[in-house]
Coordinates of C-alpha atoms and ligand atoms in Angstrom, one line a residue:
M255 CA -8.7 72.2 65.9
S256 CA -9.3 72.5 62.1
L257 CA -8.8 69.5 59.8
A258 CA -5.9 71.2 58.1
R259 CA -4.3 71.8 61.4
T260 CA -4.8 68.2 62.4
R261 CA -3.0 67.1 59.2
D262 CA -0.1 69.3 60.1
V263 CA 0.5 67.3 63.3
P264 CA 3.3 65.0 62.4
S265 CA 2.3 62.1 64.5
V266 CA -0.2 61.0 67.1
P267 CA 1.2 59.5 70.3
N268 CA 0.4 55.8 70.4
D269 CA -0.4 55.3 74.1
L270 CA -2.6 52.3 73.7
Q271 CA -5.6 54.1 75.1
S272 CA -7.7 54.8 72.0
Y273 CA -8.2 51.2 71.0
W274 CA -11.0 49.5 72.9
M275 CA -10.0 45.9 72.6
P276 CA -12.6 43.2 72.2
F277 CA -13.1 40.4 74.8
T278 CA -10.1 41.7 76.6
P279 CA -9.6 43.2 80.1
N280 CA -8.4 46.5 78.6
R281 CA -6.8 48.0 81.7
A282 CA -4.8 45.0 82.6
F283 CA -3.7 44.5 79.0
K284 CA -2.6 48.1 78.6
K285 CA -0.4 47.8 81.7
A286 CA 1.3 44.7 80.4
P287 CA 0.6 44.4 76.6
R288 CA 1.2 41.3 74.6
L289 CA 2.0 42.7 71.2
I290 CA 2.6 40.5 68.2
A291 CA 4.6 42.0 65.3
R292 CA 4.7 39.3 62.6
A293 CA 4.1 35.6 61.9
K294 CA 5.4 32.8 59.7
G295 CA 4.3 29.1 59.6
M296 CA 3.8 27.8 63.1
H297 CA 5.2 30.9 64.9
Y298 CA 4.3 34.4 66.0
Y299 CA 7.1 36.9 66.7
T300 CA 6.9 39.7 69.2
A301 CA 8.1 43.2 68.4
D302 CA 11.4 42.4 70.2
G303 CA 11.9 39.3 68.0
R304 CA 10.9 36.5 70.4
A305 CA 9.3 33.5 68.7
V306 CA 6.0 32.2 70.1
L307 CA 4.8 28.8 69.0
D308 CA 1.2 29.1 67.9
G309 CA -0.9 26.5 69.8
T310 CA -4.2 28.1 68.8
A311 CA -4.0 29.0 65.1
G312 CA -4.6 32.5 66.1
L313 CA -8.3 32.4 67.1
W314 CA -9.0 28.9 65.7
C315 CA -8.5 30.3 62.2
C316 CA -5.0 30.1 60.7
N317 CA -5.4 26.4 59.8
A318 CA -2.8 26.5 57.0
G319 CA -0.3 28.2 59.2
H320 CA 0.7 31.9 59.1
N321 CA 1.7 34.1 56.1
R322 CA 1.7 31.2 53.7
D323 CA 3.3 32.4 50.4
P324 CA 0.6 31.3 48.0
I325 CA -2.1 33.1 50.1
V326 CA 0.0 36.3 50.5
E327 CA 0.6 36.3 46.7
A328 CA -3.0 35.8 45.9
I329 CA -4.1 38.7 48.1
R330 CA -1.3 40.9 46.6
A331 CA -2.3 40.1 43.0
Q332 CA -6.0 40.5 43.7
A333 CA -5.5 43.9 45.4
A334 CA -3.7 45.1 42.2
E335 CA -6.4 43.7 39.9
L336 CA -9.8 44.4 41.4
D337 CA -10.1 46.0 44.8
Y338 CA -13.9 45.9 45.1
A339 CA -17.0 45.2 43.1
P340 CA -20.6 45.9 44.3
A341 CA -21.9 42.8 46.0
F342 CA -25.6 43.6 45.2
Q343 CA -26.7 43.3 41.6
F344 CA -23.1 42.7 40.4
G345 CA -20.6 39.9 40.8
H346 CA -17.0 39.1 40.1
P347 CA -15.7 35.7 38.9
K348 CA -13.9 34.6 42.0
A349 CA -17.0 34.8 44.2
F350 CA -18.7 32.2 42.0
E351 CA -15.6 30.1 41.8
L352 CA -15.1 30.1 45.6
A353 CA -18.8 29.3 46.2
S354 CA -18.6 26.3 43.8
R355 CA -15.4 25.1 45.5
I356 CA -16.9 25.3 49.0
A357 CA -20.2 23.7 47.9
A358 CA -18.1 20.8 46.4
L359 CA -16.4 20.3 49.8
A360 CA -19.7 20.2 51.7
P361 CA -21.6 17.0 52.0
G362 CA -24.7 15.9 50.1
A363 CA -27.2 18.5 49.0
L364 CA -25.5 21.5 50.7
E365 CA -25.0 23.2 47.3
H366 CA -25.4 27.0 47.7
V367 CA -23.2 29.5 49.5
F368 CA -24.2 32.9 50.9
F369 CA -21.1 35.0 51.8
C370 CA -20.6 37.2 54.9
N371 CA -17.6 38.6 56.7
S372 CA -17.6 37.1 60.2
G373 CA -18.9 34.1 62.0
S374 CA -21.4 36.3 63.8
E375 CA -22.8 37.5 60.5
A376 CA -22.9 33.9 59.2
V377 CA -25.0 32.9 62.2
D378 CA -27.4 35.8 61.9
T379 CA -27.7 35.0 58.2
A380 CA -28.5 31.4 58.8
L381 CA -31.1 32.2 61.4
K382 CA -32.7 34.8 59.0
I383 CA -32.7 32.3 56.1
A384 CA -34.4 29.7 58.4
L385 CA -37.2 32.1 59.3
A386 CA -37.6 33.4 55.8
F387 CA -37.6 29.8 54.5
H388 CA -40.7 28.9 56.5
N389 CA -42.3 32.1 55.6
V390 CA -41.9 31.6 51.8
R391 CA -43.5 28.2 52.2
G392 CA -46.5 29.6 54.1
Q393 CA -45.4 28.4 57.5
G394 CA -44.7 31.8 59.0
A395 CA -45.8 30.6 62.5
R396 CA -42.4 28.8 62.7
M397 CA -40.6 31.6 64.5
R398 CA -38.9 30.0 67.4
L399 CA -35.1 29.3 67.3
I400 CA -33.5 26.7 69.5
G401 CA -29.9 27.0 70.6
R402 CA -28.0 25.2 73.3
E403 CA -26.6 26.1 76.7
R404 CA -22.9 26.8 76.5
G405 CA -23.2 27.4 72.8
Y406 CA -21.2 30.2 71.2
H407 CA -22.6 31.7 68.0
G408 CA -20.8 35.0 67.8
V409 CA -22.0 38.4 69.1
G410 CA -24.8 39.5 66.9
F411 CA -28.2 39.7 68.6
G412 CA -29.3 36.5 66.9
G413 CA -26.1 34.8 67.9
I414 CA -26.2 35.8 71.5
S415 CA -29.9 34.9 71.7
V416 CA -29.4 31.3 70.6
G417 CA -26.0 31.2 72.3
G418 CA -25.7 29.9 75.9
I419 CA -22.8 31.8 77.5
V420 CA -24.2 33.9 80.3
N421 CA -21.7 36.8 80.2
N422 CA -22.3 37.3 76.5
R423 CA -26.0 37.7 77.2
K424 CA -26.8 39.2 80.5
N425 CA -26.0 42.9 79.8
F426 CA -27.7 43.1 76.4
G427 CA -31.4 43.4 77.1
S428 CA -34.1 41.0 76.2
L429 CA -32.4 39.6 73.1
L430 CA -34.6 37.8 70.5
V431 CA -37.9 36.6 71.7
G432 CA -39.1 33.0 71.2
V433 CA -35.7 31.3 71.8
D434 CA -35.3 28.2 73.8
H435 CA -32.2 26.2 74.6
L436 CA -31.2 22.5 74.7
P437 CA -29.0 21.4 77.6
H438 CA -25.3 21.3 77.1
T439 CA -23.7 17.9 76.7
Y440 CA -20.9 18.1 79.3
N441 CA -20.8 15.9 82.4
R442 CA -17.4 15.6 84.0
E443 CA -18.4 12.7 86.2
K444 CA -19.4 10.7 83.1
Q445 CA -16.9 12.0 80.5
A446 CA -13.6 13.1 82.2
F447 CA -10.4 12.5 80.2
T448 CA -12.2 11.3 77.0
R449 CA -10.4 11.2 73.7
G450 CA -12.9 11.9 70.9
E451 CA -16.6 11.6 71.3
P452 CA -17.8 10.6 74.8
E453 CA -19.9 7.5 75.2
W454 CA -22.4 9.2 77.5
G455 CA -24.8 11.9 76.5
A456 CA -26.6 11.0 73.2
H457 CA -29.9 11.0 75.1
L458 CA -29.6 14.7 75.7
A459 CA -30.7 15.2 72.1
D460 CA -34.1 13.9 73.2
E461 CA -34.6 17.2 75.1
L462 CA -35.5 18.6 71.7
D463 CA -38.6 16.4 71.8
R464 CA -39.5 17.9 75.2
I465 CA -39.1 21.4 73.8
V466 CA -41.2 20.5 70.8
S467 CA -44.0 19.2 73.2
L468 CA -43.9 22.5 75.0
H469 CA -44.0 24.9 72.1
D470 CA -45.4 22.6 69.3
A471 CA -43.4 21.9 66.1
S472 CA -45.5 24.3 64.1
T473 CA -43.8 27.2 66.0
I474 CA -40.2 26.1 65.6
A475 CA -38.0 27.2 62.7
A476 CA -34.6 25.9 63.5
V477 CA -32.1 24.3 65.8
I478 CA -28.5 25.6 65.8
V479 CA -25.6 23.8 67.5
E480 CA -21.8 23.6 67.1
P481 CA -21.0 20.0 66.3
M482 CA -18.1 20.5 68.7
A483 CA -18.6 23.4 71.0
G484 CA -15.3 25.2 70.9
S485 CA -15.4 28.6 72.6
T486 CA -17.2 27.4 75.6
G487 CA -14.3 25.1 76.4
V488 CA -14.1 22.2 73.9
L489 CA -17.1 19.9 74.2
P490 CA -17.0 17.1 71.7
P491 CA -20.5 15.7 70.8
P492 CA -21.5 12.5 72.6
K493 CA -21.6 9.4 70.3
G494 CA -24.8 9.4 68.4
Y495 CA -26.0 12.8 69.7
L496 CA -25.9 14.7 66.4
E497 CA -27.6 11.8 64.5
R498 CA -30.4 11.9 67.0
L499 CA -30.8 15.6 66.7
R500 CA -31.1 15.3 63.0
A501 CA -33.7 12.6 63.3
I502 CA -35.9 14.7 65.7
C503 CA -35.6 17.7 63.4
D504 CA -36.7 15.6 60.5
K505 CA -39.6 14.2 62.4
H506 CA -40.9 17.7 63.1
G507 CA -39.9 19.7 59.9
I508 CA -37.4 21.7 61.9
L509 CA -34.2 23.0 60.1
L510 CA -30.9 21.9 61.6
I511 CA -28.0 24.4 61.4
F512 CA -24.4 23.3 62.2
D513 CA -22.3 26.2 63.3
E514 CA -19.0 25.1 61.8
V515 CA -17.1 28.4 62.2
I516 CA -14.5 26.4 64.2
T517 CA -15.0 22.9 63.1
G518 CA -14.9 23.7 59.3
F519 CA -11.9 23.4 57.1
G520 CA -10.0 20.5 58.6
R521 CA -10.1 21.1 62.4
M522 CA -11.8 17.8 62.9
G523 CA -9.9 15.9 60.3
H524 CA -12.5 16.5 57.6
A525 CA -13.6 19.4 55.5
F526 CA -16.6 19.8 57.9
A527 CA -17.7 18.0 61.0
A528 CA -20.9 17.1 59.2
E529 CA -18.8 14.7 57.1
R530 CA -17.0 13.3 60.2
Y531 CA -20.4 12.4 61.7
G532 CA -22.2 11.5 58.5
V533 CA -25.0 13.9 59.5
E534 CA -26.2 16.4 56.9
P535 CA -27.6 19.6 58.3
D536 CA -29.8 22.0 56.4
M537 CA -27.2 24.8 56.7
I538 CA -23.6 25.0 57.7
T539 CA -22.1 28.3 58.9
F540 CA -18.4 28.8 58.3
A541 CA -15.7 31.5 58.7
K542 CA -12.1 31.5 60.1
G543 CA -10.4 28.6 58.2
V544 CA -11.9 29.5 54.8
T545 CA -9.1 32.0 54.3
S546 CA -6.8 30.6 57.0
G547 CA -7.6 33.9 58.8
A548 CA -5.8 36.0 56.3
V549 CA -8.8 38.1 55.2
P550 CA -12.2 38.2 57.0
M551 CA -14.6 36.0 55.3
A552 CA -17.6 33.8 56.3
G553 CA -20.7 32.3 54.9
V554 CA -23.6 29.9 55.0
I555 CA -23.8 26.7 53.0
V556 CA -27.4 26.0 52.2
R557 CA -29.2 22.8 51.2
K558 CA -30.6 22.8 47.7
A559 CA -34.2 22.4 49.0
V560 CA -33.9 25.5 51.2
Y561 CA -32.4 27.6 48.3
D562 CA -35.0 26.3 45.9
A563 CA -37.9 27.3 48.1
F564 CA -36.8 30.9 47.6
M565 CA -36.6 30.6 43.8
N566 CA -40.3 30.5 43.0
G567 CA -41.4 34.2 42.7
P568 CA -40.9 36.5 39.7
E569 CA -37.5 36.1 38.2
N570 CA -36.6 39.8 38.4
A571 CA -37.5 40.1 42.1
I572 CA -35.0 39.9 44.9
E573 CA -35.5 36.6 46.7
L574 CA -33.8 37.4 50.0
F575 CA -33.6 40.9 51.4
H576 CA -30.2 40.3 53.1
G577 CA -26.5 40.9 52.4
Y578 CA -23.4 42.8 53.2
T579 CA -21.4 45.5 51.3
Y580 CA -18.5 43.2 51.7
S581 CA -20.2 39.8 50.9
A582 CA -17.7 37.9 48.8
H583 CA -15.1 40.7 48.9
P584 CA -12.5 40.1 46.1
L585 CA -9.5 40.0 48.5
A586 CA -11.3 37.4 50.7
C587 CA -12.3 35.3 47.6
A588 CA -8.7 35.4 46.3
A589 CA -7.4 34.4 49.8
G590 CA -10.1 31.7 50.1
L591 CA -9.2 30.1 46.7
A592 CA -5.5 30.1 47.5
T593 CA -6.3 28.6 51.0
L594 CA -8.4 25.8 49.6
D595 CA -5.7 25.0 47.1
L596 CA -3.2 24.8 49.9
Y597 CA -5.5 22.5 52.0
R598 CA -5.8 20.2 48.9
E599 CA -2.2 20.3 47.8
E600 CA -0.8 19.6 51.3
G601 CA -3.6 17.2 52.3
L602 CA -4.1 19.2 55.5
F603 CA -7.5 17.8 56.4
E604 CA -6.1 14.3 56.1
R605 CA -3.1 15.3 58.0
A606 CA -5.2 16.5 60.9
K607 CA -7.0 13.2 60.9
K608 CA -3.7 11.3 60.9
L609 CA -2.3 13.4 63.7
E610 CA -5.4 13.1 65.9
P611 CA -4.2 10.1 68.0
V612 CA -0.7 11.6 68.4
W613 CA -2.3 14.9 69.5
A614 CA -4.6 13.1 72.0
D615 CA -1.7 11.1 73.5
A616 CA 0.4 14.2 73.9
A617 CA -2.5 16.1 75.5
M618 CA -3.2 13.3 78.0
T619 CA 0.4 13.5 79.3
L620 CA -0.8 16.5 81.3
K621 CA -3.2 14.3 83.3
G622 CA -2.2 14.3 86.9
L623 CA -0.5 17.7 86.8
P624 CA -1.6 20.2 89.6
N625 CA -5.1 21.6 89.1
V626 CA -5.9 19.7 86.0
L627 CA -9.5 18.5 86.3
D628 CA -10.2 17.2 82.9
I629 CA -8.7 16.9 79.4
R630 CA -10.8 16.5 76.3
T631 CA -9.5 16.0 72.8
I632 CA -11.0 15.7 69.3
G633 CA -9.5 16.3 65.9
L634 CA -6.7 18.8 66.4
V635 CA -8.4 20.4 69.5
A636 CA -7.8 20.0 73.2
G637 CA -9.6 21.5 76.2
I638 CA -7.9 21.4 79.6
D639 CA -10.0 22.4 82.6
L640 CA -8.1 23.9 85.5
A641 CA -9.4 24.1 89.1
S642 CA -10.3 27.7 90.0
K643 CA -8.6 29.6 92.7
P644 CA -10.9 30.2 95.6
D645 CA -12.6 33.6 95.1
A646 CA -10.8 34.2 91.8
V647 CA -12.6 32.3 89.1
G648 CA -10.7 32.5 85.8
R649 CA -7.5 33.9 87.4
R650 CA -5.6 30.6 87.1
G651 CA -6.4 30.3 83.4
T652 CA -5.2 33.9 82.8
E653 CA -2.0 33.3 84.7
A654 CA -1.4 30.2 82.5
M655 CA -1.9 32.2 79.4
E656 CA 0.4 35.0 80.5
K657 CA 3.1 32.6 81.6
A658 CA 2.9 30.5 78.4
F659 CA 3.3 33.6 76.3
G660 CA 5.8 35.5 78.4
E661 CA 8.0 32.7 79.7
E662 CA 7.6 29.6 77.4
G663 CA 7.0 31.3 74.1
L664 CA 3.7 29.5 73.6
M665 CA 0.3 30.9 72.5
I666 CA -2.6 29.3 74.3
R667 CA -6.2 30.3 74.5
I668 CA -8.3 30.5 77.7
T669 CA -12.0 30.5 78.1
G670 CA -12.8 30.9 81.7
E671 CA -10.7 28.2 83.4
T672 CA -10.4 26.1 80.3
I673 CA -7.2 26.1 78.2
A674 CA -8.2 25.5 74.5
L675 CA -5.6 24.4 72.0
S676 CA -6.0 24.2 68.3
P677 CA -2.8 24.5 66.4
P678 CA -2.4 25.2 62.6
L679 CA -2.9 21.9 60.8
I680 CA 0.7 22.1 59.5
V681 CA 1.9 21.3 63.1
S682 CA 4.6 18.6 63.2
E683 CA 4.8 15.8 65.6
G684 CA 7.8 17.5 67.2
E685 CA 5.8 20.7 67.6
I686 CA 2.9 18.8 69.2
G687 CA 5.4 17.5 71.8
E688 CA 6.8 21.0 72.2
I689 CA 3.3 22.5 72.8
F690 CA 2.5 20.0 75.6
D691 CA 6.0 20.1 77.1
K692 CA 5.8 23.9 77.4
L693 CA 2.3 23.8 78.7
G694 CA 3.3 21.2 81.3
K695 CA 6.0 23.5 82.5
V696 CA 3.5 26.3 82.8
L697 CA 1.1 24.2 84.7
R698 CA 3.7 23.0 87.1
G699 CA 4.8 26.6 87.8
L700 CA 1.3 27.9 88.6
N701 CA 0.2 28.8 92.1
Ligands
PLP1810 C1 -19.0 28.5 66.6 C2 -18.8 29.9 66.4 N1 -19.7 30.7 65.8 C3 -19.5 32.0 65.5 C4 -18.4 32.6 65.9 C5 -18.3 34.1 65.7 O1 -17.3 34.4 64.7 P1 -16.8 35.9 64.6 O2 -15.9 36.2 65.8 O3 -16.0 35.8 63.3 O4 -17.9 36.8 64.5 C6 -17.4 31.9 66.5 C7 -16.1 32.6 66.9 O5 -15.3 32.0 67.5 C8 -17.6 30.5 66.8 O6 -16.6 29.8 67.4

């Protein structure tokens, strides 16, 4: 069929088949689709007008709530003013403004921001900066990267290599070489039903010393961890764990990267989890909440000493051969600035901190319900582990998600058999009660 002929076709049937959906069982979804038509504040609305209370801030990203007027207006105005400017060798004012604002929110000497478009890109960027940093300082033998079991760092080859989720790794070849993993920090026997940071587990950071003894510090570039592992099922860090990791990295000249794609922008009651724990990493990756999910944007915040190490060659030479066409896209920068204004004006990070005990109390009301094995809470996040059905691992979680959406009008997220909750930070105390009432009904009704 010629192109002209194609253009004459008035419409293409929308039969759901063409779209290959990410991280979704495509065939099951297309038999019983869950379609979302619009959103406002704390709610999604289905095409037939049903309200669905958002217990997950989309995918951990809409921290300011949905379709907030100032963000919508900023995007609209930016689209009319400057659609795009080349990201390489040119800039536009809002990119610099947003970088300054983000650096000002980050702790200590985390002063420079490299922009990307997704958490996965941010992770690969941080890993590349770490390798290049050692190279420019004449320590090119530092090539190893250390991740952690159960870590999620997106889906780029770097991210799945340092990540620790088997299904995300096993079908994709040999991944990056020279990667090792710390043990994850979850132990149900020692930690079940903990609010906030568990008492048990700080010693697991010492495993880094063991890895260093095996490979030698002179071969290790960086360690990357999520301060609170979100996508693997909500694993708050044991008390003192991150501090210990920092100390061991310092002892051996290893860079420490916090992947704050989920924990950044208020989720833990602070701008970044690094602030909550008083631990300053060498780099922070961020995404999601920076624009409240309204436009894709991500980045890496880099410590001054790391940035400065690159600024030694001839002034007219490119210092880092890395970047994306859409690094600091004008629409994303406009959305980011409006989002940061909203966070500040409405005190949303402080609000999350204040609500943390209310949230934890409400989550713990589900203790004792059928199949509930553990509940973990931290900041405005909760993880609820369900017992698996014999021979159908993951099925009970999926049924909970379907029932919540279809019958209770509640959006929840499942990872395996863990329900993960992370509402927009504008959630009211009443809505917190509603989330757990609805979820309680769902859990009582499951087989
Ligand atoms: C900690 C962490 N890193 C990286 C990513 C990847 O982000 P994206 O899906 O934007 O690539 C995620 C996504 O959930 C994440 O939670």
